[in-house]
PDB file of N, CA and C in Angstrom:
ATOM      1  N   UNK A   1     -12.288  14.452   8.133  1.00  0.00           N
ATOM      2  CA  UNK A   1     -10.964  14.183   8.630  1.00  0.00           C
ATOM      3  C   UNK A   1     -10.933  12.743   9.154  1.00  0.00           C
ATOM      4  N   UNK A   2      -9.849  12.046   8.865  1.00  0.00           N
ATOM      5  CA  UNK A   2      -9.710  10.670   9.308  1.00  0.00           C
ATOM      6  C   UNK A   2      -9.159  10.604  10.726  1.00  0.00           C
ATOM      7  N   UNK A   3      -9.727   9.711  11.502  1.00  0.00           N
ATOM      8  CA  UNK A   3      -9.209   9.437  12.839  1.00  0.00           C
ATOM      9  C   UNK A   3      -8.011   8.492  12.696  1.00  0.00           C
ATOM     10  N   UNK A   4      -7.379   8.141  13.807  1.00  0.00           N
ATOM     11  CA  UNK A   4      -6.284   7.159  13.775  1.00  0.00           C
ATOM     12  C   UNK A   4      -6.800   5.843  13.210  1.00  0.00           C
ATOM     13  N   UNK A   5      -7.985   5.425  13.642  1.00  0.00           N
ATOM     14  CA  UNK A   5      -8.602   4.206  13.126  1.00  0.00           C
ATOM     15  C   UNK A   5      -8.849   4.343  11.616  1.00  0.00           C
ATOM     16  N   UNK A   6      -9.323   5.502  11.193  1.00  0.00           N
ATOM     17  CA  UNK A   6      -9.567   5.751   9.776  1.00  0.00           C
ATOM     18  C   UNK A   6      -8.289   5.684   8.958  1.00  0.00           C
ATOM     19  N   UNK A   7      -7.205   6.190   9.514  1.00  0.00           N
ATOM     20  CA  UNK A   7      -5.913   6.128   8.818  1.00  0.00           C
ATOM     21  C   UNK A   7      -5.446   4.682   8.682  1.00  0.00           C
ATOM     22  N   UNK A   8      -5.677   3.888   9.724  1.00  0.00           N
ATOM     23  CA  UNK A   8      -5.320   2.467   9.656  1.00  0.00           C
ATOM     24  C   UNK A   8      -6.158   1.752   8.594  1.00  0.00           C
ATOM     25  N   UNK A   9      -7.450   2.077   8.538  1.00  0.00           N
ATOM     26  CA  UNK A   9      -8.334   1.492   7.527  1.00  0.00           C
ATOM     27  C   UNK A   9      -7.887   1.923   6.133  1.00  0.00           C
ATOM     28  N   UNK A  10      -7.508   3.192   5.990  1.00  0.00           N
ATOM     29  CA  UNK A  10      -7.020   3.705   4.711  1.00  0.00           C
ATOM     30  C   UNK A  10      -5.797   2.909   4.256  1.00  0.00           C
ATOM     31  N   UNK A  11      -4.815   2.775   5.137  1.00  0.00           N
ATOM     32  CA  UNK A  11      -3.590   2.035   4.789  1.00  0.00           C
ATOM     33  C   UNK A  11      -3.901   0.586   4.427  1.00  0.00           C
ATOM     34  N   UNK A  12      -4.786  -0.041   5.192  1.00  0.00           N
ATOM     35  CA  UNK A  12      -5.149  -1.436   4.915  1.00  0.00           C
ATOM     36  C   UNK A  12      -5.850  -1.550   3.556  1.00  0.00           C
ATOM     37  N   UNK A  13      -6.698  -0.590   3.246  1.00  0.00           N
ATOM     38  CA  UNK A  13      -7.391  -0.601   1.951  1.00  0.00           C
ATOM     39  C   UNK A  13      -6.401  -0.441   0.804  1.00  0.00           C
ATOM     40  N   UNK A  14      -5.455   0.452   0.967  1.00  0.00           N
ATOM     41  CA  UNK A  14      -4.428   0.649  -0.067  1.00  0.00           C
ATOM     42  C   UNK A  14      -3.637  -0.639  -0.258  1.00  0.00           C
ATOM     43  N   UNK A  15      -3.180  -1.223   0.835  1.00  0.00           N
ATOM     44  CA  UNK A  15      -2.407  -2.469   0.739  1.00  0.00           C
ATOM     45  C   UNK A  15      -3.203  -3.569   0.060  1.00  0.00           C
ATOM     46  N   UNK A  16      -4.451  -3.689   0.443  1.00  0.00           N
ATOM     47  CA  UNK A  16      -5.311  -4.724  -0.123  1.00  0.00           C
ATOM     48  C   UNK A  16      -5.460  -4.546  -1.634  1.00  0.00           C
ATOM     49  N   UNK A  17      -5.652  -3.319  -2.068  1.00  0.00           N
ATOM     50  CA  UNK A  17      -5.829  -3.029  -3.498  1.00  0.00           C
ATOM     51  C   UNK A  17      -4.530  -3.280  -4.262  1.00  0.00           C
ATOM     52  N   UNK A  18      -3.404  -2.905  -3.678  1.00  0.00           N
ATOM     53  CA  UNK A  18      -2.115  -3.131  -4.336  1.00  0.00           C
ATOM     54  C   UNK A  18      -1.824  -4.630  -4.464  1.00  0.00           C
ATOM     55  N   UNK A  19      -2.059  -5.369  -3.395  1.00  0.00           N
ATOM     56  CA  UNK A  19      -1.797  -6.808  -3.409  1.00  0.00           C
ATOM     57  C   UNK A  19      -2.732  -7.510  -4.397  1.00  0.00           C
ATOM     58  N   UNK A  20      -3.986  -7.100  -4.445  1.00  0.00           N
ATOM     59  CA  UNK A  20      -4.933  -7.705  -5.386  1.00  0.00           C
ATOM     60  C   UNK A  20      -4.477  -7.490  -6.833  1.00  0.00           C
ATOM     61  N   UNK A  21      -4.020  -6.292  -7.131  1.00  0.00           N
ATOM     62  CA  UNK A  21      -3.553  -5.998  -8.491  1.00  0.00           C
ATOM     63  C   UNK A  21      -2.272  -6.774  -8.792  1.00  0.00           C
ATOM     64  N   UNK A  22      -1.387  -6.873  -7.819  1.00  0.00           N
ATOM     65  CA  UNK A  22      -0.151  -7.632  -7.993  1.00  0.00           C
ATOM     66  C   UNK A  22      -0.480  -9.092  -8.312  1.00  0.00           C
ATOM     67  N   UNK A  23      -1.436  -9.671  -7.603  1.00  0.00           N
ATOM     68  CA  UNK A  23      -1.845 -11.054  -7.866  1.00  0.00           C
ATOM     69  C   UNK A  23      -2.491 -11.182  -9.244  1.00  0.00           C
ATOM     70  N   UNK A  24      -3.313 -10.200  -9.589  1.00  0.00           N
ATOM     71  CA  UNK A  24      -3.975 -10.198 -10.902  1.00  0.00           C
ATOM     72  C   UNK A  24      -2.939 -10.219 -12.028  1.00  0.00           C
ATOM     73  N   UNK A  25      -1.868  -9.457 -11.855  1.00  0.00           N
ATOM     74  CA  UNK A  25      -0.809  -9.386 -12.862  1.00  0.00           C
ATOM     75  C   UNK A  25       0.204 -10.523 -12.727  1.00  0.00           C
ATOM     76  N   UNK A  26       0.060 -11.311 -11.662  1.00  0.00           N
ATOM     77  CA  UNK A  26       0.972 -12.425 -11.381  1.00  0.00           C
ATOM     78  C   UNK A  26       2.430 -11.970 -11.283  1.00  0.00           C
ATOM     79  N   UNK A  27       2.618 -10.891 -10.538  1.00  0.00           N
ATOM     80  CA  UNK A  27       3.951 -10.345 -10.317  1.00  0.00           C
ATOM     81  C   UNK A  27       4.480 -10.807  -8.974  1.00  0.00           C
ATOM     82  N   UNK A  28       5.700 -11.248  -8.944  1.00  0.00           N
ATOM     83  CA  UNK A  28       6.342 -11.581  -7.675  1.00  0.00           C
ATOM     84  C   UNK A  28       6.708 -10.275  -6.962  1.00  0.00           C
ATOM     85  N   UNK A  29       6.994 -10.385  -5.676  1.00  0.00           N
ATOM     86  CA  UNK A  29       7.454  -9.210  -4.928  1.00  0.00           C
ATOM     87  C   UNK A  29       8.740  -8.668  -5.549  1.00  0.00           C
ATOM     88  N   UNK A  30       9.598  -9.586  -5.978  1.00  0.00           N
ATOM     89  CA  UNK A  30      10.865  -9.175  -6.580  1.00  0.00           C
ATOM     90  C   UNK A  30      10.636  -8.380  -7.866  1.00  0.00           C
ATOM     91  N   UNK A  31       9.758  -8.875  -8.731  1.00  0.00           N
ATOM     92  CA  UNK A  31       9.474  -8.177  -9.997  1.00  0.00           C
ATOM     93  C   UNK A  31       8.841  -6.817  -9.734  1.00  0.00           C
ATOM     94  N   UNK A  32       7.896  -6.764  -8.795  1.00  0.00           N
ATOM     95  CA  UNK A  32       7.259  -5.487  -8.463  1.00  0.00           C
ATOM     96  C   UNK A  32       8.287  -4.514  -7.906  1.00  0.00           C
ATOM     97  N   UNK A  33       9.154  -4.997  -7.035  1.00  0.00           N
ATOM     98  CA  UNK A  33      10.192  -4.140  -6.469  1.00  0.00           C
ATOM     99  C   UNK A  33      11.113  -3.575  -7.531  1.00  0.00           C
ATOM    100  N   UNK A  34      11.495  -4.400  -8.488  1.00  0.00           N
ATOM    101  CA  UNK A  34      12.385  -3.940  -9.564  1.00  0.00           C
ATOM    102  C   UNK A  34      11.697  -2.909 -10.446  1.00  0.00           C
ATOM    103  N   UNK A  35      10.378  -3.040 -10.601  1.00  0.00           N
ATOM    104  CA  UNK A  35       9.634  -2.065 -11.409  1.00  0.00           C
ATOM    105  C   UNK A  35       9.426  -0.745 -10.658  1.00  0.00           C
ATOM    106  N   UNK A  36       9.046  -0.849  -9.385  1.00  0.00           N
ATOM    107  CA  UNK A  36       8.684   0.344  -8.619  1.00  0.00           C
ATOM    108  C   UNK A  36       9.876   1.065  -7.998  1.00  0.00           C
ATOM    109  N   UNK A  37      10.923   0.300  -7.641  1.00  0.00           N
ATOM    110  CA  UNK A  37      12.065   0.881  -6.938  1.00  0.00           C
ATOM    111  C   UNK A  37      13.398   0.422  -7.532  1.00  0.00           C
ATOM    112  N   UNK A  38      13.604   0.617  -8.828  1.00  0.00           N
ATOM    113  CA  UNK A  38      14.821   0.115  -9.462  1.00  0.00           C
ATOM    114  C   UNK A  38      16.100   0.788  -8.947  1.00  0.00           C
ATOM    115  N   UNK A  39      15.963   1.935  -8.344  1.00  0.00           N
ATOM    116  CA  UNK A  39      17.104   2.714  -7.859  1.00  0.00           C
ATOM    117  C   UNK A  39      17.585   2.268  -6.477  1.00  0.00           C
ATOM    118  N   UNK A  40      16.839   1.385  -5.836  1.00  0.00           N
ATOM    119  CA  UNK A  40      17.181   0.957  -4.477  1.00  0.00           C
ATOM    120  C   UNK A  40      18.094  -0.257  -4.500  1.00  0.00           C
ATOM    121  N   UNK A  41      18.882  -0.400  -3.467  1.00  0.00           N
ATOM    122  CA  UNK A  41      19.774  -1.544  -3.345  1.00  0.00           C
ATOM    123  C   UNK A  41      19.025  -2.845  -3.104  1.00  0.00           C
ATOM    124  N   UNK A  42      17.864  -2.762  -2.436  1.00  0.00           N
ATOM    125  CA  UNK A  42      17.074  -3.952  -2.125  1.00  0.00           C
ATOM    126  C   UNK A  42      15.591  -3.672  -2.412  1.00  0.00           C
ATOM    127  N   UNK A  43      15.208  -3.624  -3.700  1.00  0.00           N
ATOM    128  CA  UNK A  43      13.812  -3.316  -4.018  1.00  0.00           C
ATOM    129  C   UNK A  43      12.831  -4.363  -3.493  1.00  0.00           C
ATOM    130  N   UNK A  44      13.258  -5.619  -3.414  1.00  0.00           N
ATOM    131  CA  UNK A  44      12.405  -6.674  -2.867  1.00  0.00           C
ATOM    132  C   UNK A  44      12.082  -6.374  -1.403  1.00  0.00           C
ATOM    133  N   UNK A  45      13.083  -6.002  -0.643  1.00  0.00           N
ATOM    134  CA  UNK A  45      12.880  -5.658   0.763  1.00  0.00           C
ATOM    135  C   UNK A  45      11.936  -4.483   0.938  1.00  0.00           C
ATOM    136  N   UNK A  46      12.029  -3.512   0.054  1.00  0.00           N
ATOM    137  CA  UNK A  46      11.160  -2.339   0.128  1.00  0.00           C
ATOM    138  C   UNK A  46       9.702  -2.749  -0.064  1.00  0.00           C
ATOM    139  N   UNK A  47       9.441  -3.563  -1.081  1.00  0.00           N
ATOM    140  CA  UNK A  47       8.066  -4.012  -1.337  1.00  0.00           C
ATOM    141  C   UNK A  47       7.542  -4.803  -0.147  1.00  0.00           C
ATOM    142  N   UNK A  48       8.344  -5.702   0.358  1.00  0.00           N
ATOM    143  CA  UNK A  48       7.905  -6.521   1.490  1.00  0.00           C
ATOM    144  C   UNK A  48       7.674  -5.695   2.747  1.00  0.00           C
ATOM    145  N   UNK A  49       8.484  -4.678   2.957  1.00  0.00           N
ATOM    146  CA  UNK A  49       8.303  -3.845   4.151  1.00  0.00           C
ATOM    147  C   UNK A  49       7.019  -3.024   4.071  1.00  0.00           C
ATOM    148  N   UNK A  50       6.567  -2.726   2.853  1.00  0.00           N
ATOM    149  CA  UNK A  50       5.334  -1.953   2.676  1.00  0.00           C
ATOM    150  C   UNK A  50       4.106  -2.862   2.693  1.00  0.00           C
ATOM    151  N   UNK A  51       4.183  -3.991   2.019  1.00  0.00           N
ATOM    152  CA  UNK A  51       2.996  -4.823   1.822  1.00  0.00           C
ATOM    153  C   UNK A  51       2.829  -5.954   2.826  1.00  0.00           C
ATOM    154  N   UNK A  52       3.900  -6.334   3.512  1.00  0.00           N
ATOM    155  CA  UNK A  52       3.841  -7.472   4.418  1.00  0.00           C
ATOM    156  C   UNK A  52       4.203  -7.011   5.826  1.00  0.00           C
ATOM    157  N   UNK A  53       3.476  -7.490   6.804  1.00  0.00           N
ATOM    158  CA  UNK A  53       3.747  -7.129   8.188  1.00  0.00           C
ATOM    159  C   UNK A  53       5.133  -7.623   8.590  1.00  0.00           C
ATOM    160  N   UNK A  54       5.864  -6.786   9.277  1.00  0.00           N
ATOM    161  CA  UNK A  54       7.226  -7.086   9.713  1.00  0.00           C
ATOM    162  C   UNK A  54       7.278  -7.080  11.231  1.00  0.00           C
ATOM    163  N   UNK A  55       8.235  -7.803  11.794  1.00  0.00           N
ATOM    164  CA  UNK A  55       8.414  -7.819  13.237  1.00  0.00           C
ATOM    165  C   UNK A  55       7.774  -9.050  13.864  1.00  0.00           C
ATOM    166  N   UNK A  56       7.687  -9.028  15.189  1.00  0.00           N
ATOM    167  CA  UNK A  56       7.134 -10.173  15.914  1.00  0.00           C
ATOM    168  C   UNK A  56       6.188  -9.695  17.001  1.00  0.00           C
ATOM    169  N   UNK A  57       5.208 -10.519  17.303  1.00  0.00           N
ATOM    170  CA  UNK A  57       4.288 -10.227  18.396  1.00  0.00           C
ATOM    171  C   UNK A  57       3.561  -8.912  18.232  1.00  0.00           C
ATOM    172  N   UNK A  58       3.523  -8.145  19.322  1.00  0.00           N
ATOM    173  CA  UNK A  58       2.824  -6.861  19.321  1.00  0.00           C
ATOM    174  C   UNK A  58       3.503  -5.827  18.421  1.00  0.00           C
ATOM    175  N   UNK A  59       4.726  -6.099  18.031  1.00  0.00           N
ATOM    176  CA  UNK A  59       5.475  -5.156  17.204  1.00  0.00           C
ATOM    177  C   UNK A  59       5.322  -5.440  15.718  1.00  0.00           C
ATOM    178  N   UNK A  60       4.530  -6.438  15.367  1.00  0.00           N
ATOM    179  CA  UNK A  60       4.363  -6.841  13.980  1.00  0.00           C
ATOM    180  C   UNK A  60       3.424  -5.865  13.275  1.00  0.00           C
ATOM    181  N   UNK A  61       3.971  -5.107  12.352  1.00  0.00           N
ATOM    182  CA  UNK A  61       3.162  -4.153  11.603  1.00  0.00           C
ATOM    183  C   UNK A  61       3.866  -3.807  10.297  1.00  0.00           C
ATOM    184  N   UNK A  62       3.116  -3.333   9.322  1.00  0.00           N
ATOM    185  CA  UNK A  62       3.736  -2.929   8.065  1.00  0.00           C
ATOM    186  C   UNK A  62       4.341  -1.534   8.185  1.00  0.00           C
ATOM    187  N   UNK A  63       5.227  -1.244   7.271  1.00  0.00           N
ATOM    188  CA  UNK A  63       5.812   0.089   7.218  1.00  0.00           C
ATOM    189  C   UNK A  63       4.721   1.085   6.808  1.00  0.00           C
ATOM    190  N   UNK A  64       4.795   2.306   7.313  1.00  0.00           N
ATOM    191  CA  UNK A  64       3.875   3.342   6.852  1.00  0.00           C
ATOM    192  C   UNK A  64       4.112   3.581   5.360  1.00  0.00           C
ATOM    193  N   UNK A  65       3.041   3.839   4.637  1.00  0.00           N
ATOM    194  CA  UNK A  65       3.150   4.049   3.199  1.00  0.00           C
ATOM    195  C   UNK A  65       3.392   5.522   2.919  1.00  0.00           C
ATOM    196  N   UNK A  66       4.548   5.808   2.344  1.00  0.00           N
ATOM    197  CA  UNK A  66       4.838   7.188   1.932  1.00  0.00           C
ATOM    198  C   UNK A  66       4.115   7.452   0.616  1.00  0.00           C
ATOM    199  N   UNK A  67       3.698   8.673   0.405  1.00  0.00           N
ATOM    200  CA  UNK A  67       2.983   9.036  -0.817  1.00  0.00           C
ATOM    201  C   UNK A  67       3.811   8.704  -2.051  1.00  0.00           C
ATOM    202  N   UNK A  68       5.100   8.990  -2.016  1.00  0.00           N
ATOM    203  CA  UNK A  68       5.933   8.733  -3.189  1.00  0.00           C
ATOM    204  C   UNK A  68       6.083   7.235  -3.453  1.00  0.00           C
ATOM    205  N   UNK A  69       6.135   6.426  -2.402  1.00  0.00           N
ATOM    206  CA  UNK A  69       6.182   4.973  -2.587  1.00  0.00           C
ATOM    207  C   UNK A  69       4.872   4.488  -3.203  1.00  0.00           C
ATOM    208  N   UNK A  70       3.759   5.029  -2.744  1.00  0.00           N
ATOM    209  CA  UNK A  70       2.456   4.659  -3.285  1.00  0.00           C
ATOM    210  C   UNK A  70       2.358   5.026  -4.766  1.00  0.00           C
ATOM    211  N   UNK A  71       2.849   6.190  -5.116  1.00  0.00           N
ATOM    212  CA  UNK A  71       2.833   6.608  -6.523  1.00  0.00           C
ATOM    213  C   UNK A  71       3.630   5.618  -7.369  1.00  0.00           C
ATOM    214  N   UNK A  72       4.830   5.275  -6.932  1.00  0.00           N
ATOM    215  CA  UNK A  72       5.659   4.326  -7.678  1.00  0.00           C
ATOM    216  C   UNK A  72       4.974   2.964  -7.806  1.00  0.00           C
ATOM    217  N   UNK A  73       4.393   2.477  -6.726  1.00  0.00           N
ATOM    218  CA  UNK A  73       3.718   1.183  -6.770  1.00  0.00           C
ATOM    219  C   UNK A  73       2.517   1.218  -7.704  1.00  0.00           C
ATOM    220  N   UNK A  74       1.737   2.287  -7.632  1.00  0.00           N
ATOM    221  CA  UNK A  74       0.578   2.420  -8.525  1.00  0.00           C
ATOM    222  C   UNK A  74       1.023   2.440  -9.983  1.00  0.00           C
ATOM    223  N   UNK A  75       2.055   3.202 -10.291  1.00  0.00           N
ATOM    224  CA  UNK A  75       2.533   3.263 -11.667  1.00  0.00           C
ATOM    225  C   UNK A  75       3.045   1.909 -12.130  1.00  0.00           C
ATOM    226  N   UNK A  76       3.771   1.208 -11.281  1.00  0.00           N
ATOM    227  CA  UNK A  76       4.300  -0.109 -11.640  1.00  0.00           C
ATOM    228  C   UNK A  76       3.176  -1.112 -11.887  1.00  0.00           C
ATOM    229  N   UNK A  77       2.074  -0.954 -11.162  1.00  0.00           N
ATOM    230  CA  UNK A  77       0.952  -1.886 -11.285  1.00  0.00           C
ATOM    231  C   UNK A  77      -0.109  -1.419 -12.278  1.00  0.00           C
ATOM    232  N   UNK A  78       0.118  -0.273 -12.915  1.00  0.00           N
ATOM    233  CA  UNK A  78      -0.840   0.245 -13.893  1.00  0.00           C
ATOM    234  C   UNK A  78      -2.120   0.764 -13.261  1.00  0.00           C
ATOM    235  N   UNK A  79      -2.012   1.239 -12.025  1.00  0.00           N
ATOM    236  CA  UNK A  79      -3.165   1.785 -11.321  1.00  0.00           C
ATOM    237  C   UNK A  79      -3.112   3.303 -11.319  1.00  0.00           C
ATOM    238  N   UNK A  80      -4.283   3.928 -11.257  1.00  0.00           N
ATOM    239  CA  UNK A  80      -4.366   5.375 -11.170  1.00  0.00           C
ATOM    240  C   UNK A  80      -4.279   5.773  -9.700  1.00  0.00           C
ATOM    241  N   UNK A  81      -3.217   6.460  -9.354  1.00  0.00           N
ATOM    242  CA  UNK A  81      -2.957   6.876  -7.973  1.00  0.00           C
ATOM    243  C   UNK A  81      -4.166   7.597  -7.371  1.00  0.00           C
ATOM    244  N   UNK A  82      -4.738   8.541  -8.098  1.00  0.00           N
ATOM    245  CA  UNK A  82      -5.855   9.337  -7.583  1.00  0.00           C
ATOM    246  C   UNK A  82      -7.080   8.459  -7.289  1.00  0.00           C
ATOM    247  N   UNK A  83      -7.368   7.532  -8.177  1.00  0.00           N
ATOM    248  CA  UNK A  83      -8.510   6.638  -7.972  1.00  0.00           C
ATOM    249  C   UNK A  83      -8.297   5.722  -6.769  1.00  0.00           C
ATOM    250  N   UNK A  84      -7.084   5.246  -6.597  1.00  0.00           N
ATOM    251  CA  UNK A  84      -6.780   4.368  -5.466  1.00  0.00           C
ATOM    252  C   UNK A  84      -6.916   5.113  -4.143  1.00  0.00           C
ATOM    253  N   UNK A  85      -6.431   6.335  -4.097  1.00  0.00           N
ATOM    254  CA  UNK A  85      -6.540   7.136  -2.873  1.00  0.00           C
ATOM    255  C   UNK A  85      -8.003   7.453  -2.582  1.00  0.00           C
ATOM    256  N   UNK A  86      -8.756   7.848  -3.608  1.00  0.00           N
ATOM    257  CA  UNK A  86     -10.182   8.149  -3.408  1.00  0.00           C
ATOM    258  C   UNK A  86     -10.930   6.934  -2.858  1.00  0.00           C
ATOM    259  N   UNK A  87     -10.679   5.765  -3.438  1.00  0.00           N
ATOM    260  CA  UNK A  87     -11.362   4.547  -2.996  1.00  0.00           C
ATOM    261  C   UNK A  87     -11.001   4.209  -1.554  1.00  0.00           C
ATOM    262  N   UNK A  88      -9.743   4.374  -1.188  1.00  0.00           N
ATOM    263  CA  UNK A  88      -9.311   4.063   0.177  1.00  0.00           C
ATOM    264  C   UNK A  88      -9.887   5.061   1.180  1.00  0.00           C
ATOM    265  N   UNK A  89      -9.953   6.336   0.813  1.00  0.00           N
ATOM    266  CA  UNK A  89     -10.562   7.346   1.698  1.00  0.00           C
ATOM    267  C   UNK A  89     -12.040   7.027   1.902  1.00  0.00           C
ATOM    268  N   UNK A  90     -12.716   6.679   0.821  1.00  0.00           N
ATOM    269  CA  UNK A  90     -14.138   6.339   0.906  1.00  0.00           C
ATOM    270  C   UNK A  90     -14.354   5.158   1.848  1.00  0.00           C
ATOM    271  N   UNK A  91     -13.524   4.143   1.723  1.00  0.00           N
ATOM    272  CA  UNK A  91     -13.623   2.973   2.604  1.00  0.00           C
ATOM    273  C   UNK A  91     -13.374   3.364   4.052  1.00  0.00           C
ATOM    274  N   UNK A  92     -12.369   4.192   4.286  1.00  0.00           N
ATOM    275  CA  UNK A  92     -12.050   4.621   5.651  1.00  0.00           C
ATOM    276  C   UNK A  92     -13.198   5.431   6.249  1.00  0.00           C
ATOM    277  N   UNK A  93     -13.809   6.289   5.455  1.00  0.00           N
ATOM    278  CA  UNK A  93     -14.901   7.115   5.951  1.00  0.00           C
ATOM    279  C   UNK A  93     -16.162   6.286   6.219  1.00  0.00           C
ATOM    280  N   UNK A  94     -16.390   5.254   5.413  1.00  0.00           N
ATOM    281  CA  UNK A  94     -17.571   4.405   5.605  1.00  0.00           C
ATOM    282  C   UNK A  94     -17.431   3.526   6.842  1.00  0.00           C
ATOM    283  N   UNK A  95     -16.213   3.212   7.224  1.00  0.00           N
ATOM    284  CA  UNK A  95     -15.968   2.293   8.330  1.00  0.00           C
ATOM    285  C   UNK A  95     -15.539   2.976   9.616  1.00  0.00           C
ATOM    286  N   UNK A  96     -15.617   4.289   9.666  1.00  0.00           N
ATOM    287  CA  UNK A  96     -15.138   4.967  10.878  1.00  0.00           C
ATOM    288  C   UNK A  96     -16.120   4.787  12.028  1.00  0.00           C
ATOM    289  N   UNK A  97     -15.569   4.807  13.200  1.00  0.00           N
ATOM    290  CA  UNK A  97     -16.372   4.652  14.413  1.00  0.00           C
ATOM    291  C   UNK A  97     -17.066   5.962  14.737  1.00  0.00           C
ATOM    292  N   UNK A  98     -18.286   5.899  15.252  1.00  0.00           N
ATOM    293  CA  UNK A  98     -18.941   7.147  15.656  1.00  0.00           C
ATOM    294  C   UNK A  98     -18.206   7.788  16.824  1.00  0.00           C
ATOM    295  N   UNK A  99     -18.124   9.099  16.819  1.00  0.00           N
ATOM    296  CA  UNK A  99     -17.419   9.819  17.892  1.00  0.00           C
ATOM    297  C   UNK A  99     -18.286   9.998  19.096  1.00  0.00           C
TER     298      UNK A  99
END
């Protein structure tokens, strides 16, 4: 079971993997948003709220990643959702603090 710290590590690992693939494919945030969230009024804003920290000071943090958003992003980037989740869980478990 993941602790709060483990969940944060999981989310960071997912974001890191998504951003790396986006850079590899040379996709702008706008292009990724249009691919992953074409039904939204502001797909660019959605991508930025998930992948980029929002807010100021102590309130600066990324949006929580919903499973369905992750699925859409993985499909848009040609990634296997299951493999990405497994890799992020593994990273979170390897980096967890001893209880």
